Amino acid sequence: MKSVVILPGRAPHWVGDHARHLAQRLTQTGRVMVVFTCESGNKIRLPGQPGTGSVLGNSTAGYPIWTGRLSAALGLRRTSNSTVVVLWREANHLLALWAGLYARVRGERLVLDVPEVEDQQLPGMTRVLRKALRIIAHQTVQGSARRSSGNPRTVLVLSGDQVEFARLAMRTFEGMADTAASRWTMLLQVSPTAREIAYVGVRRNGKVTILTGEPDHDLLNNADVLVAAYAEPYEDLVRQAVLSGGAGVIVGQPVAGRVARCHDGTWLSQRNSAAILVALEASSGDMFERPGSVAEMRHLADEVLRVVEPEVLEWSL
Amino acid sequence: MVASSPSIRDRRNMSQFSTQRERRLTPARLLTAPFPRASHLPRPEQTQENDAIDTFVRGLNGRDPREAPPLLDRSLRPTNPSVTVVIPTLNEARNLPYAMWRLPDCVSEVIVVDGRSSDDTALAAVLMREDVRVVMEPTKGKGAALKRGFNEASGDIIVMLDADGSADGGELERFIDVLVAGADFAKGSRFLPGGGSADLTRIRTLGNRTLTAIVNLICQTRFSDLCYGYNAFWRDCLQFVDVDVSGFEVETRLMMSVASAGLVMVEVPSWEYNRVHGTSNLRAVHDGLRVLRSIAKTGKEIRKGRRSVRSQPLGVRTGSR
C-alpha cells in the first residue's frame, strides 16, 4: 500500500502538523510521501525553529516519511494506491485540481481532506474549483474545525513526584496573561507522594486543577498539550502524543535554548515560565491559528484513514 | 581687575605637566603616560573680557568648550560583564514571554518598565523569570521609560529590547561579544548580511533607508539601519545616551547622540520577527515625519557643539580594575 498526501500551496503550520499525523498513521501499512508544494514562510516562524528536513520524520515502524516538492504534485512521482489532497481556505485550488486529475488518470484512489467547516463564502473561482474537486474525488472527508471558535484548550502538565517542576508549572499558569488564560483549561498531575503540592496563587484560582495519581487514559487522549520534564518518566508519553496527532512540550532539554522544536514535532522549552508559555502557545496552535482542538483533528485523521485504509488500526495512548 | 594668582596645587599641576612635556616621548612612554586631566591644564587668567566670552560661549550650548571632555576608561570594563535587559512595555502581557524566552544565561537582571498599561503586564512580567524587576514609570513615552530603566539598571552592559517579541533574545550574546571586544555601543541592524525582517513593508523600508541616509549625512556615519530598537551598550556610556523624546524617534535620537559623541558604535546583524499578538502602534508616514523632525532638532544641537568623548585606544591602561 502506497499513499501520497498533497498540500497544495503554502501550508500553515497546523496543516503541516495534520499531514504529519496522517502520514504517521498511514506508514503502518506502507510507504507514504507528503508533498509540500511551497516552502513555509518566515512570517510565522519562531527563533530557533528548524526548517524543513530531508524527510518529515520516522514512523513508529521505523520507516521514513518521505517528502516531495511541487514536481511530485504535478505528476513527477511514483504511482501510489491512494492520494489524499488536503484543502484549506488559502490553498492553491488550481494546483489541487491538477493533482487530483492526475491521480485519477493514473488510477489512484483520490480522497479530499477538508479540515475546516465552510462557514465563510469562498471566492468564486475557489468555489468552482472545489466543486470540481469534489466531483472527481472518490470521497470527501469534511471536518468541523472553525478558526474563530475560540474553544478553550486543555494543557496537562505531568509532573509526577517532581515538586520543583510542579511549582514551575503553577508559576507559569500564574504568569499567563489574563487574555490568554481565558483560552486554557489547566491541569496539573502529581503523584500521591507529592502531597505538599497545592495551588497557592491568586490569579488563576479555580482555573487550575490538581490531579493526584497516574494520568487517566482519556485525559491523555483529549488534552491538547502534554507537558513533561526532560529525562523523566512522562517524557515518553509526550513523544507518543505528538506521534498520534497531539502536541507536546518537553521542559529542560539541554538544547532548548537554541532549538525550539524537534524534527518529530515535539516542542522544547527551557526551565522558565516565559519559555514554557511560548512553547504552549506554539504547540497548541494559538500562535499559528490552528482551527480545531487536538481531539477534533484526531477524529478527522481517523475519518480520512477509514476511507483510505480501513485496516489501519485505531491508535491511542 | 587684578588677576588671581594660581594656587599652590595649580602650580604643582602646571609644573608636572610641563615636566612631562619636556621629557622625551618614546613610544613605550607614550603608551603608558597618563592622559592629562582638565585640572592639569594651565588656566587662562580670569579677566572681565574672558568672563564675558565665557558667559557668551556657555550661553550657546551650556558647556565650556575649553572644558576637558569626560574620560571614558575602557580598561575598567570587565571581560565577563553582568547584563541588564531593559524592556519598556505598554499593554504587552501576551507578548512579554516572546521577548524573554530566549534570553541567555549571562543576563543577570531584566527590568520591565511599565506604568501606563491597562492590562496585567506588570503582574505577568514578575512571574516570567526569577530575575525580573518591574519598575513603574507614569510618564508617557518610550523615551521616558527607557531613561527610567537605564537609571535603575545595575549591570555593566545595558540592553534595550522591545516588548512585542519581535527581537530574538538569543542574539544577545552576539551583541555582548561585540561590546567585550571593544565597542562602546552595539546596534542591531536588519540590513546587514545575517540580519533581516519578517515585518518590514516596502514603504517602511523606503522610509528607513531615506532617514538613515539623512542621518549618515549629518553625523558622517555609515549606518545601515536607523529605526531598530535592539541595542546594547556599556553602562559607562550612559552620559552620552540621549533618550529625552517620547515616540518612535527615540532610537534616532539615541543613535545620533552616541555617534556625535565619538563613541565606537558597531552594527550587529539581527533578525526581526513578526509580533505574535496585537498590532503594531507604528504609523509609517506619521512616525516617519516625527523622526525627520527629531533628526533636524538633534542635527541642530550637534552643530552647536558636540559633546565628544575622550578615551584612549584599547590596550592602554589608565586605571586599576
mmCIF file of C-alpha atoms in Angstrom, chain B residues 7-204:
data_model
loop_
_atom_site.group_PDB
_atom_site.id
_atom_site.type_symbol
_atom_site.label_atom_id
_atom_site.label_comp_id
_atom_site.label_asym_id
_atom_site.label_seq_id
_atom_site.Cartn_x
_atom_site.Cartn_y
_atom_site.Cartn_z
ATOM 1 C CA SER B 7 47.061 78.266 43.796
ATOM 2 C CA ILE B 8 49.888 76.042 45.018
ATOM 3 C CA ARG B 9 48.037 72.983 43.703
ATOM 4 C CA ASP B 10 47.601 74.569 40.264
ATOM 5 C CA ARG B 11 51.268 75.465 40.166
ATOM 6 C CA ARG B 12 52.233 71.913 41.042
ATOM 7 C CA ASN B 13 49.950 70.574 38.341
ATOM 8 C CA MET B 14 51.361 73.003 35.790
ATOM 9 C CA SER B 15 54.912 72.059 36.684
ATOM 10 C CA GLN B 16 54.083 68.350 36.434
ATOM 11 C CA PHE B 17 52.532 68.861 33.039
ATOM 12 C CA SER B 18 55.406 70.916 31.691
ATOM 13 C CA THR B 19 57.928 68.423 33.056
ATOM 14 C CA GLN B 20 56.121 65.609 31.310
ATOM 15 C CA ARG B 21 56.042 67.544 28.056
ATOM 16 C CA GLU B 22 59.791 68.201 28.292
ATOM 17 C CA ARG B 23 60.665 64.539 28.795
ATOM 18 C CA ARG B 24 61.453 62.553 25.665
ATOM 19 C CA LEU B 25 58.352 60.759 24.449
ATOM 20 C CA THR B 26 59.365 57.270 23.447
ATOM 21 C CA PRO B 27 56.615 55.040 22.000
ATOM 22 C CA ALA B 28 56.553 52.968 25.202
ATOM 23 C CA ARG B 29 56.317 56.077 27.333
ATOM 24 C CA LEU B 30 53.651 57.483 25.065
ATOM 25 C CA LEU B 31 51.505 54.427 25.649
ATOM 26 C CA THR B 32 51.957 54.366 29.403
ATOM 27 C CA ALA B 33 51.818 58.105 30.026
ATOM 28 C CA PRO B 34 48.711 59.243 31.888
ATOM 29 C CA PHE B 35 46.284 61.409 29.986
ATOM 30 C CA PRO B 36 46.397 64.993 31.140
ATOM 31 C CA ARG B 37 43.388 65.803 33.296
ATOM 32 C CA ALA B 38 41.464 69.037 32.988
ATOM 33 C CA SER B 39 42.928 70.167 36.275
ATOM 34 C CA HIS B 40 46.475 69.667 34.874
ATOM 35 C CA LEU B 41 45.960 72.210 32.121
ATOM 36 C CA PRO B 42 47.082 75.777 32.765
ATOM 37 C CA ARG B 43 44.020 78.007 33.165
ATOM 38 C CA PRO B 44 43.973 81.375 31.406
ATOM 39 C CA GLU B 45 43.886 84.476 33.508
ATOM 40 C CA GLN B 46 40.408 85.491 34.593
ATOM 41 C CA THR B 47 39.711 88.955 33.186
ATOM 42 C CA GLN B 48 36.456 90.794 32.620
ATOM 43 C CA GLU B 49 36.696 90.152 28.869
ATOM 44 C CA ASN B 50 37.343 86.493 29.441
ATOM 45 C CA ASP B 51 34.357 86.287 31.782
ATOM 46 C CA ALA B 52 32.195 87.891 29.117
ATOM 47 C CA ILE B 53 33.430 85.411 26.497
ATOM 48 C CA ASP B 54 32.813 82.564 28.943
ATOM 49 C CA THR B 55 29.270 83.723 29.528
ATOM 50 C CA PHE B 56 28.677 84.094 25.788
ATOM 51 C CA VAL B 57 30.100 80.669 24.952
ATOM 52 C CA ARG B 58 28.319 78.895 27.791
ATOM 53 C CA GLY B 59 25.090 80.566 26.759
ATOM 54 C CA LEU B 60 25.209 78.825 23.390
ATOM 55 C CA ASN B 61 25.267 75.228 24.473
ATOM 56 C CA GLY B 62 25.564 75.251 28.236
ATOM 57 C CA ARG B 63 29.112 73.915 28.159
ATOM 58 C CA ASP B 64 32.524 75.404 28.132
ATOM 59 C CA PRO B 65 34.322 74.164 25.009
ATOM 60 C CA ARG B 66 37.628 74.510 26.802
ATOM 61 C CA GLU B 67 36.394 72.109 29.471
ATOM 62 C CA ALA B 68 38.050 68.736 29.035
ATOM 63 C CA PRO B 69 35.547 66.204 27.726
ATOM 64 C CA PRO B 70 34.631 63.322 30.005
ATOM 65 C CA LEU B 71 37.092 60.457 30.036
ATOM 66 C CA LEU B 72 35.901 57.015 29.070
ATOM 67 C CA ASP B 73 38.235 54.422 30.536
ATOM 68 C CA ARG B 74 37.611 51.220 28.624
ATOM 69 C CA SER B 75 40.264 49.362 30.564
ATOM 70 C CA LEU B 76 37.992 49.354 33.598
ATOM 71 C CA ARG B 77 35.399 47.263 31.799
ATOM 72 C CA PRO B 78 35.176 43.628 32.891
ATOM 73 C CA THR B 79 35.631 40.816 30.396
ATOM 74 C CA ASN B 80 32.791 38.866 31.983
ATOM 75 C CA PRO B 81 30.220 41.620 32.368
ATOM 76 C CA SER B 82 26.844 41.465 34.064
ATOM 77 C CA VAL B 83 23.965 42.254 31.719
ATOM 78 C CA THR B 84 20.742 44.145 32.365
ATOM 79 C CA VAL B 85 17.921 43.998 29.829
ATOM 80 C CA VAL B 86 15.534 46.970 29.826
ATOM 81 C CA ILE B 87 12.073 46.357 28.339
ATOM 82 C CA PRO B 88 9.617 49.272 28.110
ATOM 83 C CA THR B 89 6.052 47.947 27.937
ATOM 84 C CA LEU B 90 2.545 49.145 27.187
ATOM 85 C CA ASN B 91 -0.205 46.516 27.235
ATOM 86 C CA GLU B 92 2.104 43.700 26.168
ATOM 87 C CA ALA B 93 1.150 40.970 28.656
ATOM 88 C CA ARG B 94 0.700 38.366 25.927
ATOM 89 C CA ASN B 95 3.869 39.271 24.051
ATOM 90 C CA LEU B 96 6.206 39.514 27.036
ATOM 91 C CA PRO B 97 7.037 35.768 27.087
ATOM 92 C CA TYR B 98 8.220 36.077 23.487
ATOM 93 C CA ALA B 99 10.542 38.921 24.448
ATOM 94 C CA MET B 100 12.107 36.980 27.316
ATOM 95 C CA TRP B 101 12.022 33.294 26.463
ATOM 96 C CA ARG B 102 15.400 33.093 24.705
ATOM 97 C CA LEU B 103 17.431 35.434 26.870
ATOM 98 C CA PRO B 104 20.782 33.739 27.562
ATOM 99 C CA ASP B 105 22.112 32.793 30.982
ATOM 100 C CA CYS B 106 24.514 35.732 31.038
ATOM 101 C CA VAL B 107 21.562 38.055 31.666
ATOM 102 C CA SER B 108 21.553 38.873 35.360
ATOM 103 C CA GLU B 109 18.664 41.307 35.505
ATOM 104 C CA VAL B 110 15.575 42.129 33.460
ATOM 105 C CA ILE B 111 13.920 45.474 34.125
ATOM 106 C CA VAL B 112 10.388 45.845 32.815
ATOM 107 C CA VAL B 113 9.317 49.492 32.800
ATOM 108 C CA ASP B 114 5.562 49.796 32.930
ATOM 109 C CA GLY B 115 3.134 52.207 34.497
ATOM 110 C CA ARG B 116 0.617 53.057 31.819
ATOM 111 C CA SER B 117 -0.641 49.588 30.879
ATOM 112 C CA SER B 118 -4.300 48.857 31.351
ATOM 113 C CA ASP B 119 -3.815 45.088 31.245
ATOM 114 C CA ASP B 120 -1.905 42.738 33.560
ATOM 115 C CA THR B 121 1.520 43.364 32.034
ATOM 116 C CA ALA B 122 3.223 44.167 35.331
ATOM 117 C CA LEU B 123 1.736 41.175 37.162
ATOM 118 C CA ALA B 124 2.622 38.766 34.375
ATOM 119 C CA ALA B 125 6.136 40.170 33.961
ATOM 120 C CA VAL B 126 7.183 39.407 37.542
ATOM 121 C CA LEU B 127 6.410 35.724 37.017
ATOM 122 C CA MET B 128 8.200 35.294 33.694
ATOM 123 C CA ARG B 129 11.684 34.828 35.120
ATOM 124 C CA GLU B 130 13.334 34.823 38.512
ATOM 125 C CA ASP B 131 15.423 37.903 37.749
ATOM 126 C CA VAL B 132 12.656 40.223 36.536
ATOM 127 C CA ARG B 133 12.156 43.566 38.287
ATOM 128 C CA VAL B 134 9.165 45.724 37.404
ATOM 129 C CA VAL B 135 9.603 49.482 37.615
ATOM 130 C CA MET B 136 6.595 51.778 37.394
ATOM 131 C CA GLU B 137 7.045 54.913 35.287
ATOM 132 C CA PRO B 138 3.932 57.054 34.903
ATOM 133 C CA THR B 139 5.440 59.435 32.332
ATOM 134 C CA LYS B 140 4.185 58.856 28.806
ATOM 135 C CA GLY B 141 6.560 57.739 26.081
ATOM 136 C CA LYS B 142 9.149 55.127 25.260
ATOM 137 C CA GLY B 143 11.968 57.600 25.903
ATOM 138 C CA ALA B 144 10.871 58.242 29.488
ATOM 139 C CA ALA B 145 10.501 54.518 30.114
ATOM 140 C CA LEU B 146 13.948 53.783 28.710
ATOM 141 C CA LYS B 147 15.528 56.562 30.731
ATOM 142 C CA ARG B 148 13.981 55.187 33.916
ATOM 143 C CA GLY B 149 15.115 51.690 33.027
ATOM 144 C CA PHE B 150 18.665 52.841 32.360
ATOM 145 C CA ASN B 151 18.783 54.615 35.717
ATOM 146 C CA GLU B 152 17.566 51.513 37.516
ATOM 147 C CA ALA B 153 19.922 49.128 35.703
ATOM 148 C CA SER B 154 22.789 47.688 37.691
ATOM 149 C CA GLY B 155 24.566 45.616 35.021
ATOM 150 C CA ASP B 156 27.819 46.509 33.288
ATOM 151 C CA ILE B 157 26.023 46.227 29.962
ATOM 152 C CA ILE B 158 22.552 47.606 29.301
ATOM 153 C CA VAL B 159 20.407 46.109 26.546
ATOM 154 C CA MET B 160 17.317 47.728 25.036
ATOM 155 C CA LEU B 161 14.685 45.224 23.973
ATOM 156 C CA ASP B 162 11.200 45.745 22.551
ATOM 157 C CA ALA B 163 8.352 44.071 24.405
ATOM 158 C CA ASP B 164 6.474 42.914 21.314
ATOM 159 C CA GLY B 165 8.684 39.841 20.995
ATOM 160 C CA SER B 166 9.963 40.803 17.549
ATOM 161 C CA ALA B 167 13.607 40.672 18.631
ATOM 162 C CA ASP B 168 15.323 37.388 19.346
ATOM 163 C CA GLY B 169 16.859 37.295 22.816
ATOM 164 C CA GLY B 170 19.129 34.523 21.573
ATOM 165 C CA GLU B 171 21.069 37.088 19.533
ATOM 166 C CA LEU B 172 22.052 38.928 22.674
ATOM 167 C CA GLU B 173 25.326 37.060 23.050
ATOM 168 C CA ARG B 174 26.424 38.440 19.684
ATOM 169 C CA PHE B 175 25.837 41.978 20.951
ATOM 170 C CA ILE B 176 27.705 41.297 24.184
ATOM 171 C CA ASP B 177 30.650 39.769 22.332
ATOM 172 C CA VAL B 178 30.961 42.896 20.200
ATOM 173 C CA LEU B 179 30.982 45.065 23.312
ATOM 174 C CA VAL B 180 33.517 42.902 25.129
ATOM 175 C CA ALA B 181 35.691 43.053 22.011
ATOM 176 C CA GLY B 182 35.993 46.800 22.427
ATOM 177 C CA ALA B 183 32.931 48.579 21.088
ATOM 178 C CA ASP B 184 31.021 51.064 23.208
ATOM 179 C CA PHE B 185 27.652 50.584 21.572
ATOM 180 C CA ALA B 186 26.312 47.574 19.665
ATOM 181 C CA LYS B 187 23.486 48.482 17.366
ATOM 182 C CA GLY B 188 21.187 45.924 15.784
ATOM 183 C CA SER B 189 20.764 46.119 12.010
ATOM 184 C CA ARG B 190 18.236 44.324 9.840
ATOM 185 C CA PHE B 191 20.071 45.184 6.642
ATOM 186 C CA LEU B 192 23.414 43.502 7.261
ATOM 187 C CA PRO B 193 24.141 40.003 5.936
ATOM 188 C CA GLY B 194 22.727 37.654 8.541
ATOM 189 C CA GLY B 195 20.012 40.098 9.508
ATOM 190 C CA GLY B 196 16.564 40.695 8.110
ATOM 191 C CA SER B 197 12.950 41.258 8.911
ATOM 192 C CA ALA B 198 9.660 39.458 8.567
ATOM 193 C CA ASP B 199 7.853 42.639 9.471
ATOM 194 C CA LEU B 200 9.238 45.407 7.221
ATOM 195 C CA THR B 201 6.914 46.555 4.452
ATOM 196 C CA ARG B 202 8.199 48.251 1.313
ATOM 197 C CA ILE B 203 7.084 51.688 2.426
ATOM 198 C CA ARG B 204 8.747 51.244 5.812
#
